[in-house]
mmCIF file of C-alpha atoms in Angstrom:
data_model
loop_
_atom_site.group_PDB
_atom_site.id
_atom_site.type_symbol
_atom_site.label_atom_id
_atom_site.label_comp_id
_atom_site.label_asym_id
_atom_site.label_seq_id
_atom_site.Cartn_x
_atom_site.Cartn_y
_atom_site.Cartn_z
ATOM 1 C CA MET A 1 8.051 -35.092 -38.979
ATOM 2 C CA THR A 2 4.462 -35.801 -39.997
ATOM 3 C CA LEU A 3 3.543 -37.439 -43.296
ATOM 4 C CA LEU A 4 0.380 -35.944 -44.802
ATOM 5 C CA LEU A 5 -1.750 -36.736 -47.831
ATOM 6 C CA ALA A 6 -3.643 -33.906 -49.516
ATOM 7 C CA GLY A 7 -6.126 -34.256 -52.338
ATOM 8 C CA ASP A 8 -8.143 -32.039 -54.644
ATOM 9 C CA ILE A 9 -11.011 -34.241 -55.842
ATOM 10 C CA GLY A 10 -13.080 -33.138 -58.812
ATOM 11 C CA GLY A 11 -15.470 -34.761 -61.220
ATOM 12 C CA THR A 12 -12.892 -34.547 -64.014
ATOM 13 C CA LYS A 13 -9.532 -34.641 -62.270
ATOM 14 C CA THR A 14 -8.078 -35.822 -58.973
ATOM 15 C CA ILE A 15 -4.774 -34.344 -57.792
ATOM 16 C CA LEU A 16 -2.922 -35.950 -54.889
ATOM 17 C CA ARG A 17 0.105 -34.625 -53.031
ATOM 18 C CA LEU A 18 2.280 -36.326 -50.399
ATOM 19 C CA VAL A 19 3.605 -33.777 -47.934
ATOM 20 C CA GLU A 20 6.082 -33.880 -45.071
ATOM 21 C CA SER A 21 5.622 -31.361 -42.298
ATOM 22 C CA SER A 22 7.190 -30.402 -39.000
ATOM 23 C CA ASN A 23 4.763 -27.525 -38.474
ATOM 24 C CA SER A 24 1.884 -25.854 -40.304
ATOM 25 C CA LEU A 25 4.228 -23.372 -41.970
ATOM 26 C CA GLY A 26 6.787 -25.900 -43.181
ATOM 27 C CA LEU A 27 5.163 -28.092 -45.830
ATOM 28 C CA LYS A 28 7.548 -30.028 -48.045
ATOM 29 C CA THR A 29 6.073 -31.713 -51.126
ATOM 30 C CA LEU A 30 7.493 -35.202 -51.611
ATOM 31 C CA TYR A 31 5.403 -36.421 -54.532
ATOM 32 C CA GLU A 32 2.430 -35.262 -56.596
ATOM 33 C CA GLU A 33 0.330 -36.832 -59.340
ATOM 34 C CA SER A 34 -2.867 -36.150 -61.261
ATOM 35 C CA TYR A 35 -5.457 -38.721 -62.387
ATOM 36 C CA ARG A 36 -8.619 -38.771 -64.492
ATOM 37 C CA SER A 37 -11.352 -39.299 -61.922
ATOM 38 C CA GLY A 38 -13.641 -41.090 -64.365
ATOM 39 C CA ASP A 39 -11.071 -43.852 -64.914
ATOM 40 C CA PHE A 40 -11.622 -45.152 -61.371
ATOM 41 C CA PRO A 41 -14.693 -46.531 -59.558
ATOM 42 C CA ASP A 42 -13.785 -44.821 -56.284
ATOM 43 C CA LEU A 43 -11.166 -42.685 -54.569
ATOM 44 C CA VAL A 44 -9.564 -45.631 -52.745
ATOM 45 C CA PRO A 45 -7.880 -47.258 -55.801
ATOM 46 C CA ILE A 46 -6.553 -43.840 -56.891
ATOM 47 C CA VAL A 47 -4.931 -43.271 -53.500
ATOM 48 C CA GLN A 48 -3.532 -46.804 -53.454
ATOM 49 C CA LYS A 49 -1.999 -46.348 -56.902
ATOM 50 C CA PHE A 50 -0.634 -42.953 -55.883
ATOM 51 C CA LEU A 51 0.973 -44.200 -52.668
ATOM 52 C CA ALA A 52 2.590 -47.114 -54.501
ATOM 53 C CA ALA A 53 4.075 -44.710 -57.063
ATOM 54 C CA ALA A 54 5.140 -42.304 -54.304
ATOM 55 C CA ASN A 55 6.933 -45.111 -52.461
ATOM 56 C CA LEU A 56 8.875 -46.032 -55.604
ATOM 57 C CA SER A 57 9.765 -42.413 -56.281
ATOM 58 C CA THR A 58 10.778 -41.377 -52.761
ATOM 59 C CA GLY A 59 11.909 -44.676 -51.269
ATOM 60 C CA ASN A 60 9.689 -43.906 -48.281
ATOM 61 C CA THR A 61 7.362 -46.793 -47.452
ATOM 62 C CA SER A 62 5.603 -45.077 -44.548
ATOM 63 C CA THR A 63 1.834 -44.612 -44.641
ATOM 64 C CA PRO A 64 0.512 -41.059 -44.195
ATOM 65 C CA GLU A 65 -0.627 -40.337 -40.658
ATOM 66 C CA LYS A 66 -3.291 -37.860 -41.753
ATOM 67 C CA ALA A 67 -5.160 -37.047 -44.948
ATOM 68 C CA CYS A 68 -7.532 -34.357 -46.110
ATOM 69 C CA PHE A 69 -9.461 -34.416 -49.369
ATOM 70 C CA ALA A 70 -11.030 -31.281 -50.821
ATOM 71 C CA ILE A 71 -14.275 -32.208 -52.561
ATOM 72 C CA ALA A 72 -16.036 -30.344 -55.371
ATOM 73 C CA GLY A 73 -19.402 -30.444 -53.628
ATOM 74 C CA PRO A 74 -21.039 -30.253 -50.203
ATOM 75 C CA VAL A 75 -19.675 -32.290 -47.291
ATOM 76 C CA VAL A 76 -22.328 -33.458 -44.810
ATOM 77 C CA GLN A 77 -21.442 -35.321 -41.595
ATOM 78 C CA ASN A 78 -18.083 -36.505 -42.913
ATOM 79 C CA THR A 79 -19.579 -37.814 -46.156
ATOM 80 C CA ALA A 80 -19.655 -36.461 -49.692
ATOM 81 C CA LYS A 81 -21.229 -37.418 -52.989
ATOM 82 C CA LEU A 82 -19.565 -35.978 -56.067
ATOM 83 C CA THR A 83 -21.871 -34.235 -58.507
ATOM 84 C CA ASN A 84 -20.446 -35.680 -61.727
ATOM 85 C CA LEU A 85 -19.262 -39.066 -60.444
ATOM 86 C CA ALA A 86 -20.963 -42.035 -58.825
ATOM 87 C CA TRP A 87 -18.614 -41.770 -55.858
ATOM 88 C CA PHE A 88 -19.836 -41.737 -52.267
ATOM 89 C CA LEU A 89 -17.048 -40.902 -49.857
ATOM 90 C CA ASP A 90 -17.129 -41.598 -46.141
ATOM 91 C CA THR A 91 -14.218 -40.761 -43.830
ATOM 92 C CA GLU A 92 -14.669 -43.894 -41.695
ATOM 93 C CA ARG A 93 -14.583 -46.198 -44.722
ATOM 94 C CA LEU A 94 -11.650 -44.347 -46.295
ATOM 95 C CA ALA A 95 -9.621 -44.498 -43.065
ATOM 96 C CA LYS A 96 -10.225 -48.241 -42.760
ATOM 97 C CA GLN A 97 -9.509 -49.149 -46.388
ATOM 98 C CA LEU A 98 -6.475 -46.866 -46.727
ATOM 99 C CA ASN A 99 -5.099 -47.572 -43.233
ATOM 100 C CA ILE A 100 -4.736 -43.862 -42.537
ATOM 101 C CA PRO A 101 -5.704 -43.059 -38.910
ATOM 102 C CA ALA A 102 -7.132 -39.575 -39.444
ATOM 103 C CA ILE A 103 -8.995 -38.483 -42.586
ATOM 104 C CA SER A 104 -11.208 -35.488 -43.243
ATOM 105 C CA LEU A 105 -13.319 -34.333 -46.171
ATOM 106 C CA ILE A 106 -13.786 -30.624 -46.747
ATOM 107 C CA ASN A 107 -15.489 -28.554 -49.401
ATOM 108 C CA ASP A 108 -13.070 -27.473 -52.125
ATOM 109 C CA PHE A 109 -13.700 -23.831 -51.374
ATOM 110 C CA ALA A 110 -13.050 -24.386 -47.669
ATOM 111 C CA ALA A 111 -9.689 -25.769 -48.814
ATOM 112 C CA VAL A 112 -9.029 -22.520 -50.640
ATOM 113 C CA GLY A 113 -9.750 -20.699 -47.380
ATOM 114 C CA TYR A 114 -7.186 -22.745 -45.480
ATOM 115 C CA GLY A 115 -4.757 -22.409 -48.379
ATOM 116 C CA ILE A 116 -4.575 -18.635 -47.959
ATOM 117 C CA PHE A 117 -2.251 -19.183 -44.996
ATOM 118 C CA GLY A 118 0.212 -21.132 -47.137
ATOM 119 C CA LEU A 119 0.567 -18.441 -49.810
ATOM 120 C CA THR A 120 3.480 -16.061 -50.293
ATOM 121 C CA THR A 121 3.455 -12.484 -51.568
ATOM 122 C CA GLN A 122 4.406 -13.835 -55.009
ATOM 123 C CA ASP A 123 1.135 -15.789 -55.050
ATOM 124 C CA LEU A 124 -0.983 -12.646 -54.719
ATOM 125 C CA VAL A 125 -1.821 -9.491 -56.651
ATOM 126 C CA THR A 126 -3.312 -6.702 -54.555
ATOM 127 C CA LEU A 127 -6.165 -4.685 -56.048
ATOM 128 C CA GLN A 128 -6.768 -2.609 -52.921
ATOM 129 C CA VAL A 129 -4.457 -2.290 -49.908
ATOM 130 C CA GLY A 130 -7.241 -1.160 -47.582
ATOM 131 C CA LYS A 131 -6.775 -1.093 -43.818
ATOM 132 C CA TYR A 132 -5.959 -4.585 -42.622
ATOM 133 C CA GLN A 133 -7.371 -5.663 -39.239
ATOM 134 C CA PRO A 134 -5.696 -8.838 -37.885
ATOM 135 C CA ASP A 135 -8.695 -10.212 -35.935
ATOM 136 C CA ALA A 136 -11.372 -9.372 -38.503
ATOM 137 C CA PRO A 137 -13.187 -11.909 -40.726
ATOM 138 C CA MET A 138 -11.752 -12.871 -44.103
ATOM 139 C CA ALA A 139 -13.688 -13.680 -47.265
ATOM 140 C CA VAL A 140 -13.024 -15.798 -50.346
ATOM 141 C CA ILE A 141 -14.816 -15.616 -53.684
ATOM 142 C CA GLY A 142 -13.842 -17.383 -56.870
ATOM 143 C CA ALA A 143 -15.285 -17.696 -60.347
ATOM 144 C CA GLY A 144 -14.331 -20.793 -62.291
ATOM 145 C CA THR A 145 -16.613 -23.563 -63.480
ATOM 146 C CA GLY A 146 -19.052 -22.167 -60.912
ATOM 147 C CA LEU A 147 -18.921 -19.381 -58.328
ATOM 148 C CA GLY A 148 -17.562 -20.317 -54.918
ATOM 149 C CA GLN A 149 -17.825 -18.218 -51.793
ATOM 150 C CA GLY A 150 -16.670 -18.702 -48.223
ATOM 151 C CA PHE A 151 -15.473 -16.910 -45.122
ATOM 152 C CA LEU A 152 -13.046 -17.269 -42.225
ATOM 153 C CA ILE A 153 -13.612 -16.348 -38.577
ATOM 154 C CA LYS A 154 -10.832 -16.168 -36.010
ATOM 155 C CA GLN A 155 -11.329 -18.458 -33.027
ATOM 156 C CA GLY A 156 -8.540 -18.185 -30.482
ATOM 157 C CA ASN A 157 -5.258 -18.302 -32.353
ATOM 158 C CA GLN A 158 -6.642 -20.013 -35.458
ATOM 159 C CA TYR A 159 -9.120 -19.247 -38.198
ATOM 160 C CA GLN A 160 -12.100 -21.498 -38.765
ATOM 161 C CA VAL A 161 -13.116 -21.763 -42.421
ATOM 162 C CA PHE A 162 -16.776 -21.886 -43.451
ATOM 163 C CA PRO A 163 -17.923 -22.645 -47.017
ATOM 164 C CA SER A 164 -21.169 -21.217 -48.340
ATOM 165 C CA GLU A 165 -23.483 -21.539 -51.310
ATOM 166 C CA GLY A 166 -23.552 -17.793 -51.907
ATOM 167 C CA GLY A 167 -22.928 -18.298 -55.614
ATOM 168 C CA HIS A 168 -26.510 -19.549 -55.864
ATOM 169 C CA ALA A 169 -27.991 -16.328 -54.493
ATOM 170 C CA ASP A 170 -30.059 -14.268 -56.934
ATOM 171 C CA PHE A 171 -28.330 -12.298 -59.666
ATOM 172 C CA ALA A 172 -29.094 -8.640 -58.957
ATOM 173 C CA PRO A 173 -29.002 -6.485 -62.119
ATOM 174 C CA ARG A 174 -28.032 -2.835 -61.585
ATOM 175 C CA ASN A 175 -28.510 -1.176 -64.978
ATOM 176 C CA GLU A 176 -30.622 -1.524 -68.098
ATOM 177 C CA LEU A 177 -28.207 -3.857 -69.882
ATOM 178 C CA GLU A 178 -28.027 -6.190 -66.877
ATOM 179 C CA PHE A 179 -31.836 -6.160 -66.574
ATOM 180 C CA GLN A 180 -32.002 -7.232 -70.218
ATOM 181 C CA LEU A 181 -29.455 -9.973 -69.489
ATOM 182 C CA LEU A 182 -31.597 -11.266 -66.627
ATOM 183 C CA LYS A 183 -34.719 -11.368 -68.827
ATOM 184 C CA TYR A 184 -32.694 -13.150 -71.521
ATOM 185 C CA LEU A 185 -31.494 -15.834 -69.091
ATOM 186 C CA LEU A 186 -34.972 -16.404 -67.647
ATOM 187 C CA SER A 187 -36.467 -16.787 -71.108
ATOM 188 C CA LYS A 188 -33.635 -18.829 -72.639
ATOM 189 C CA HIS A 189 -33.556 -21.392 -69.848
ATOM 190 C CA ASP A 190 -37.271 -21.231 -68.971
ATOM 191 C CA ILE A 191 -36.529 -20.595 -65.294
ATOM 192 C CA GLN A 192 -38.137 -18.476 -62.566
ATOM 193 C CA ARG A 193 -34.921 -17.034 -61.148
ATOM 194 C CA ALA A 194 -31.287 -16.720 -62.164
ATOM 195 C CA SER A 195 -28.433 -17.205 -59.721
ATOM 196 C CA VAL A 196 -25.411 -14.929 -59.778
ATOM 197 C CA GLU A 197 -23.388 -18.016 -60.790
ATOM 198 C CA ARG A 198 -25.171 -17.943 -64.157
ATOM 199 C CA VAL A 199 -23.364 -14.650 -64.820
ATOM 200 C CA VAL A 200 -20.184 -14.741 -62.739
ATOM 201 C CA SER A 201 -18.528 -17.997 -63.847
ATOM 202 C CA GLY A 202 -16.992 -19.594 -66.925
ATOM 203 C CA LEU A 203 -20.483 -20.549 -68.049
ATOM 204 C CA GLY A 204 -21.544 -16.987 -67.272
ATOM 205 C CA ILE A 205 -18.986 -15.586 -69.702
ATOM 206 C CA THR A 206 -20.507 -17.716 -72.448
ATOM 207 C CA SER A 207 -24.030 -16.664 -71.435
ATOM 208 C CA ILE A 208 -23.103 -12.977 -71.560
ATOM 209 C CA TYR A 209 -21.536 -13.486 -74.993
ATOM 210 C CA GLN A 210 -24.671 -15.246 -76.272
ATOM 211 C CA PHE A 211 -26.819 -12.423 -74.902
ATOM 212 C CA LEU A 212 -24.755 -9.691 -76.575
ATOM 213 C CA ARG A 213 -24.548 -11.711 -79.796
ATOM 214 C CA ASP A 214 -28.283 -12.367 -79.952
ATOM 215 C CA ARG A 215 -28.966 -8.709 -79.226
ATOM 216 C CA GLN A 216 -26.618 -7.886 -82.125
ATOM 217 C CA ILE A 217 -24.607 -5.536 -79.932
ATOM 218 C CA ASP A 218 -21.588 -5.980 -82.225
ATOM 219 C CA THR A 219 -20.287 -8.093 -85.115
ATOM 220 C CA GLU A 220 -19.014 -11.576 -84.284
ATOM 221 C CA ASN A 221 -15.449 -12.675 -84.839
ATOM 222 C CA PRO A 222 -15.654 -15.821 -87.048
ATOM 223 C CA GLU A 223 -13.152 -17.728 -84.895
ATOM 224 C CA ILE A 224 -14.965 -17.055 -81.623
ATOM 225 C CA ALA A 225 -18.335 -17.572 -83.282
ATOM 226 C CA GLN A 226 -17.307 -21.073 -84.397
ATOM 227 C CA ILE A 227 -16.062 -22.013 -80.934
ATOM 228 C CA VAL A 228 -19.296 -20.860 -79.285
ATOM 229 C CA ARG A 229 -21.448 -22.666 -81.834
ATOM 230 C CA SER A 230 -19.449 -25.875 -81.421
ATOM 231 C CA TRP A 231 -20.018 -25.619 -77.686
ATOM 232 C CA GLU A 232 -23.747 -25.036 -78.208
ATOM 233 C CA GLN A 233 -23.965 -28.124 -80.402
ATOM 234 C CA GLU A 234 -22.340 -30.204 -77.656
ATOM 235 C CA ALA A 235 -25.006 -29.225 -75.113
ATOM 236 C CA GLY A 236 -25.817 -32.159 -72.840
ATOM 237 C CA LYS A 237 -22.526 -33.976 -73.412
ATOM 238 C CA ALA A 238 -20.458 -34.776 -70.326
ATOM 239 C CA GLU A 239 -17.229 -33.581 -71.948
ATOM 240 C CA LYS A 240 -16.853 -30.618 -74.279
ATOM 241 C CA THR A 241 -14.189 -30.288 -76.973
ATOM 242 C CA VAL A 242 -14.047 -26.482 -76.717
ATOM 243 C CA ASP A 243 -13.967 -23.906 -73.925
ATOM 244 C CA PRO A 244 -15.723 -20.745 -75.146
ATOM 245 C CA GLY A 245 -15.157 -18.876 -71.867
ATOM 246 C CA ALA A 246 -11.391 -19.239 -72.194
ATOM 247 C CA ALA A 247 -11.481 -18.294 -75.892
ATOM 248 C CA ILE A 248 -13.578 -15.194 -75.198
ATOM 249 C CA GLY A 249 -11.276 -14.176 -72.350
ATOM 250 C CA SER A 250 -8.159 -14.545 -74.513
ATOM 251 C CA ALA A 251 -9.720 -12.585 -77.379
ATOM 252 C CA ALA A 252 -10.702 -9.785 -75.006
ATOM 253 C CA LEU A 253 -7.260 -9.702 -73.418
ATOM 254 C CA GLU A 254 -5.597 -9.472 -76.835
ATOM 255 C CA LYS A 255 -8.147 -6.906 -78.055
ATOM 256 C CA ARG A 256 -8.896 -8.861 -81.232
ATOM 257 C CA ASP A 257 -12.666 -9.138 -80.871
ATOM 258 C CA ARG A 258 -14.878 -6.273 -79.803
ATOM 259 C CA LEU A 259 -17.776 -8.542 -78.794
ATOM 260 C CA SER A 260 -15.470 -10.553 -76.518
ATOM 261 C CA GLU A 261 -14.140 -7.337 -74.992
ATOM 262 C CA GLN A 262 -17.680 -6.191 -74.193
ATOM 263 C CA THR A 263 -18.467 -9.625 -72.763
ATOM 264 C CA ILE A 264 -15.523 -9.626 -70.367
ATOM 265 C CA GLN A 265 -16.175 -6.015 -69.405
ATOM 266 C CA MET A 266 -19.721 -6.949 -68.390
ATOM 267 C CA PHE A 267 -18.433 -10.057 -66.594
ATOM 268 C CA VAL A 268 -15.798 -8.114 -64.615
ATOM 269 C CA GLU A 269 -18.367 -5.500 -63.577
ATOM 270 C CA ALA A 270 -20.769 -8.178 -62.319
ATOM 271 C CA TYR A 271 -17.883 -9.988 -60.583
ATOM 272 C CA GLY A 272 -16.827 -6.834 -58.778
ATOM 273 C CA ALA A 273 -20.407 -6.071 -57.739
ATOM 274 C CA GLU A 274 -20.926 -9.566 -56.297
ATOM 275 C CA ALA A 275 -17.593 -9.441 -54.458
ATOM 276 C CA GLY A 276 -18.775 -6.134 -52.993
ATOM 277 C CA ASN A 277 -22.056 -7.767 -51.922
ATOM 278 C CA LEU A 278 -20.118 -10.478 -50.090
ATOM 279 C CA ALA A 279 -17.910 -7.844 -48.475
ATOM 280 C CA LEU A 280 -20.934 -5.875 -47.260
ATOM 281 C CA LYS A 281 -22.297 -8.939 -45.474
ATOM 282 C CA LEU A 282 -19.022 -9.885 -43.765
ATOM 283 C CA LEU A 283 -16.924 -6.690 -43.565
ATOM 284 C CA PRO A 284 -13.774 -8.803 -44.101
ATOM 285 C CA TYR A 285 -11.110 -6.351 -42.972
ATOM 286 C CA GLY A 286 -8.800 -9.356 -42.708
ATOM 287 C CA GLY A 287 -8.901 -9.403 -46.505
ATOM 288 C CA LEU A 288 -11.107 -10.479 -49.387
ATOM 289 C CA TYR A 289 -9.362 -13.029 -51.607
ATOM 290 C CA ILE A 290 -10.349 -13.677 -55.225
ATOM 291 C CA ALA A 291 -9.718 -17.311 -56.135
ATOM 292 C CA GLY A 292 -10.757 -19.438 -59.108
ATOM 293 C CA GLY A 293 -9.178 -19.974 -62.481
ATOM 294 C CA ILE A 294 -10.600 -17.002 -64.368
ATOM 295 C CA ALA A 295 -9.129 -13.960 -62.595
ATOM 296 C CA PRO A 296 -5.426 -14.837 -63.195
ATOM 297 C CA LYS A 297 -6.125 -15.498 -66.887
ATOM 298 C CA ILE A 298 -7.616 -12.023 -67.437
ATOM 299 C CA LEU A 299 -5.463 -10.290 -64.822
ATOM 300 C CA PRO A 300 -4.923 -6.979 -66.698
ATOM 301 C CA LEU A 301 -8.689 -6.667 -67.160
ATOM 302 C CA MET A 302 -9.213 -7.303 -63.442
ATOM 303 C CA GLN A 303 -6.654 -4.602 -62.663
ATOM 304 C CA ASN A 304 -7.951 -1.870 -64.977
ATOM 305 C CA GLY A 305 -10.196 -0.377 -62.290
ATOM 306 C CA SER A 306 -13.571 -1.693 -63.412
ATOM 307 C CA PHE A 307 -13.655 -4.528 -60.854
ATOM 308 C CA MET A 308 -12.856 -2.276 -57.913
ATOM 309 C CA LEU A 309 -15.184 0.497 -59.132
ATOM 310 C CA ASN A 310 -18.099 -1.932 -59.029
ATOM 311 C CA PHE A 311 -16.830 -3.482 -55.789
ATOM 312 C CA THR A 312 -16.986 -0.166 -53.935
ATOM 313 C CA GLN A 313 -20.036 1.283 -55.713
ATOM 314 C CA LYS A 314 -22.391 0.685 -52.777
ATOM 315 C CA GLY A 315 -23.787 4.134 -52.058
ATOM 316 C CA ARG A 316 -23.339 5.240 -48.446
ATOM 317 C CA MET A 317 -21.301 2.097 -47.694
ATOM 318 C CA ARG A 318 -18.573 2.982 -50.192
ATOM 319 C CA SER A 319 -16.178 4.272 -47.526
ATOM 320 C CA LEU A 320 -16.389 0.954 -45.646
ATOM 321 C CA LEU A 321 -15.543 -1.092 -48.731
ATOM 322 C CA GLU A 322 -12.612 1.163 -49.591
ATOM 323 C CA GLU A 323 -10.933 -0.036 -46.378
ATOM 324 C CA ILE A 324 -11.139 -3.759 -47.182
ATOM 325 C CA PRO A 325 -7.907 -5.335 -48.512
ATOM 326 C CA VAL A 326 -8.606 -7.109 -51.824
ATOM 327 C CA HIS A 327 -6.220 -9.658 -53.353
ATOM 328 C CA ILE A 328 -6.234 -11.974 -56.373
ATOM 329 C CA ILE A 329 -4.772 -15.447 -55.771
ATOM 330 C CA LEU A 330 -2.428 -16.426 -58.612
ATOM 331 C CA ASN A 331 -1.419 -19.838 -57.248
ATOM 332 C CA GLN A 332 -3.864 -22.356 -58.731
ATOM 333 C CA GLN A 333 -2.776 -25.023 -56.224
ATOM 334 C CA VAL A 334 -4.134 -23.081 -53.271
ATOM 335 C CA GLY A 335 -6.736 -25.806 -52.689
ATOM 336 C CA LEU A 336 -4.056 -28.503 -52.375
ATOM 337 C CA ILE A 337 -2.080 -26.279 -50.010
ATOM 338 C CA GLY A 338 -5.242 -25.795 -47.956
ATOM 339 C CA ALA A 339 -5.977 -29.511 -47.857
ATOM 340 C CA ALA A 340 -2.457 -30.170 -46.558
ATOM 341 C CA LEU A 341 -2.775 -27.458 -43.890
ATOM 342 C CA SER A 342 -6.181 -28.817 -42.893
ATOM 343 C CA ALA A 343 -4.725 -32.327 -42.626
ATOM 344 C CA PHE A 344 -1.966 -31.036 -40.347
ATOM 345 C CA ARG A 345 -4.615 -29.584 -38.030
ATOM 346 C CA LEU A 346 -6.405 -32.941 -37.594
#
């Protein structure tokens, strides 16, 4: 049996999981805990505190043989600097200070890619069955705080996972309303270009709402209006007291605010279009997986046909996209699962 340590490291929260494994398909969770990242000067004291608590809980005093930490940010030559924390992580230093022989750092979206192989059918909702090809590439896209994208290529008997920064590609409007949205974003933020992440993300939901509100497309719901204004007043603060994207999504799902419904409709259309763009570039007949925290929360609105209509609406290439399997990942711990699987492969 191999003792593994998996971590999902973010600017706000760090989640650690101690796992026992005999093979890559048999992962048994022994202990798990979550910590506020900002309460610690570095990852090392978090891991030390976690392992001490895990030893008390499980009675197992062994040190993990391997560890993998999924980082919310780019990983360059086995090092990573977190965007919202003054942490600089280096695998050599971590291995020495934690006394763990093998440690790797991977991008958090690469972890999602690895995590696909640890999911069950209950963890997925299929939007399009398609025509699965076992040796074809796979793709991952996920809207949450930002917009992550990645892909998987089969090499021998295993898939290699590659993260990307595709979420920072240009937003490509396709109709008059989206062209107006683009002009609004450029003017509002005084920028020369707008990335697709500015539209397809939690922040994007708020931006779309602001655009429709300022264009007086419909009357505001007082409750949602107050939440959005509170968020606007907290601009520049590290921590916000409200989450307008979540509030808008809930209001749209419950059909209690027409402006929120229009916002999420526009968001889902743009999400589907961008997923289709990624699919065109990769032809992932091994499956395109939709990750991130937003899709499961507005699941009925992702399933109503609008997402897939915009996914496949690619002119002469429509027939190709209709053959790509498309799934939504419901399990929000897919990154931790992926980190554990990646650790096993070290």
